[in-house]
Coordinates of N, CA and C in Angstrom, one line a residue:
X1 N 46.0 19.7 -15.8 CA 45.0 20.7 -15.6 C 45.0 21.9 -16.6
X2 N 46.2 22.2 -17.1 CA 46.2 23.4 -18.0 C 45.9 23.0 -19.4
X3 N 45.6 21.7 -19.6 CA 45.2 21.3 -21.0 C 46.3 21.0 -21.9
X4 N 47.6 21.3 -21.5 CA 48.7 21.1 -22.4 C 49.4 19.8 -22.1
X5 N 49.3 18.8 -22.9 CA 50.0 17.5 -22.7 C 49.1 16.5 -22.0
X6 N 49.8 15.3 -21.8 CA 49.1 14.2 -21.1 C 49.9 13.8 -19.9
X7 N 49.2 13.6 -18.8 CA 49.8 13.2 -17.5 C 49.7 11.7 -17.3
X8 N 50.8 11.1 -17.0 CA 50.9 9.6 -16.7 C 51.4 9.5 -15.3
X9 N 50.8 8.8 -14.4 CA 51.2 8.6 -13.0 C 51.3 7.2 -12.7
X10 N 52.4 6.8 -11.9 CA 52.6 5.5 -11.5 C 53.2 5.4 -10.1
X11 N 53.2 4.2 -9.5 CA 53.7 4.0 -8.1 C 54.6 2.8 -8.2
X12 N 55.8 2.9 -7.6 CA 56.7 1.8 -7.6 C 56.5 1.0 -6.3
X13 N 56.1 -0.3 -6.5 CA 55.9 -1.2 -5.4 C 57.1 -2.0 -5.1
X14 N 58.2 -1.8 -5.9 CA 59.4 -2.6 -5.8 C 60.2 -2.2 -4.5
X15 N 61.0 -3.1 -4.0 CA 61.8 -2.8 -2.9 C 63.2 -2.4 -3.3
X16 N 63.4 -2.3 -4.6 CA 64.7 -1.9 -5.2 C 64.5 -0.9 -6.3
X17 N 65.4 0.0 -6.6 CA 65.3 0.9 -7.7 C 65.0 0.2 -9.0
X18 N 64.2 0.8 -9.9 CA 63.8 0.2 -11.1 C 64.1 1.2 -12.3
X19 N 64.4 0.7 -13.4 CA 64.5 1.4 -14.6 C 63.2 1.1 -15.4
X20 N 62.4 2.2 -15.7 CA 61.1 2.0 -16.3 C 61.2 2.5 -17.8
X21 N 60.6 1.8 -18.7 CA 60.5 2.2 -20.1 C 59.0 2.3 -20.3
X22 N 58.6 3.5 -20.8 CA 57.2 3.8 -21.1 C 57.0 4.0 -22.6
X23 N 56.1 3.2 -23.2 CA 55.9 3.3 -24.6 C 54.4 3.8 -24.8
X24 N 54.2 4.7 -25.8 CA 52.9 5.2 -26.1 C 52.5 5.0 -27.5
X25 N 51.2 5.0 -27.8 CA 50.7 4.9 -29.1 C 50.8 6.3 -29.8
X26 N 50.6 7.3 -29.0 CA 50.6 8.7 -29.6 C 52.0 9.2 -29.5
X27 N 52.5 9.9 -30.5 CA 53.8 10.5 -30.4 C 53.9 11.7 -29.5
X28 N 55.1 12.0 -28.9 CA 55.3 13.2 -28.0 C 56.6 13.7 -28.3
X29 N 56.8 15.0 -28.1 CA 58.1 15.7 -28.5 C 58.9 16.0 -27.2
X30 N 58.2 16.0 -26.0 CA 58.9 16.3 -24.8 C 58.3 15.5 -23.7
X31 N 59.2 15.2 -22.7 CA 58.7 14.5 -21.5 C 59.4 15.1 -20.3
X32 N 58.6 15.4 -19.2 CA 59.2 16.0 -18.0 C 58.7 15.2 -16.8
X33 N 59.5 15.1 -15.8 CA 59.0 14.5 -14.5 C 58.4 15.7 -13.7
X34 N 57.3 15.5 -13.1 CA 56.6 16.5 -12.4 C 56.3 16.1 -10.9
X35 N 56.0 17.1 -10.1 CA 55.6 16.8 -8.7 C 54.1 16.4 -8.8
X36 N 53.5 16.0 -7.7 CA 52.1 15.7 -7.7 C 51.2 16.9 -8.1
X37 N 51.7 18.1 -7.9 CA 50.9 19.3 -8.3 C 51.2 19.6 -9.8
X38 N 51.9 18.8 -10.5 CA 52.3 18.9 -11.9 C 53.2 20.0 -12.2
X39 N 54.0 20.5 -11.2 CA 55.0 21.5 -11.5 C 56.3 20.7 -11.9
X40 N 57.0 21.2 -12.9 CA 58.2 20.4 -13.4 C 59.3 20.3 -12.4
X41 N 59.8 19.1 -12.3 CA 61.0 18.9 -11.4 C 62.2 18.3 -12.2
X42 N 62.0 17.9 -13.4 CA 63.2 17.5 -14.2 C 62.8 16.9 -15.5
X43 N 63.8 16.8 -16.4 CA 63.6 16.2 -17.7 C 63.7 14.7 -17.6
X44 N 63.2 14.0 -18.6 CA 63.2 12.6 -18.7 C 63.8 12.2 -20.1
X45 N 64.6 11.2 -20.1 CA 65.3 10.8 -21.4 C 64.3 10.2 -22.3
X46 N 64.1 10.9 -23.5 CA 63.2 10.4 -24.5 C 64.0 9.6 -25.5
X47 N 63.6 8.4 -25.7 CA 64.3 7.5 -26.6 C 63.8 7.7 -28.1
X48 N 62.5 7.9 -28.2 CA 62.0 8.1 -29.6 C 60.7 9.0 -29.4
X49 N 59.9 9.2 -30.5 CA 58.7 9.9 -30.4 C 57.6 9.1 -29.6
X50 N 57.9 7.9 -29.3 CA 56.9 7.0 -28.6 C 57.4 6.3 -27.4
X51 N 58.6 6.6 -27.0 CA 59.3 5.9 -25.9 C 60.2 6.7 -25.0
X52 N 60.1 6.5 -23.7 CA 61.0 7.2 -22.8 C 61.4 6.2 -21.7
X53 N 62.4 6.6 -20.9 CA 62.9 5.8 -19.8 C 63.3 6.7 -18.6
X54 N 63.1 6.2 -17.4 CA 63.5 6.8 -16.2 C 63.7 5.8 -15.1
X55 N 64.3 6.3 -14.0 CA 64.5 5.4 -12.8 C 63.6 5.8 -11.7
X56 N 63.1 4.8 -11.0 CA 62.3 5.1 -9.8 C 63.0 4.5 -8.5
X57 N 62.7 5.0 -7.4 CA 63.1 4.5 -6.1 C 62.0 3.8 -5.5
X58 N 62.2 2.9 -4.5 CA 61.1 2.1 -3.8 C 60.1 3.1 -3.2
X59 N 58.8 2.8 -3.5 CA 57.7 3.5 -2.9 C 57.5 4.9 -3.5
X60 N 58.1 5.2 -4.6 CA 58.0 6.5 -5.3 C 56.8 6.6 -6.1
X61 N 56.1 7.7 -6.0 CA 55.0 8.0 -7.0 C 55.6 8.9 -8.1
X62 N 55.5 8.4 -9.3 CA 56.1 9.1 -10.4 C 55.0 9.8 -11.3
X63 N 55.2 11.0 -11.6 CA 54.3 11.7 -12.5 C 55.1 12.2 -13.7
X64 N 54.6 11.9 -14.9 CA 55.3 12.3 -16.1 C 54.3 13.1 -17.0
X65 N 54.8 14.2 -17.5 CA 54.0 15.0 -18.5 C 54.6 14.9 -19.9
X66 N 53.7 14.4 -20.8 CA 54.1 14.2 -22.2 C 53.5 15.4 -23.0
X67 N 54.2 16.0 -23.9 CA 53.6 17.0 -24.8 C 54.3 16.9 -26.1

């Protein structure tokens, strides 16, 4: 909403924890996990300018902000 960055949201339908790898066409310099209101709740491991990885738990809604 504040116009800075791109928000990506997903939902885990798995019954077990998953490791997710997200790849983008556009480069980004930072990635943070946010709450649904897009307030920052933690950092995410950035593998490269186009790739990041994080873990989800069953039934979790994940929101990531890329900037």
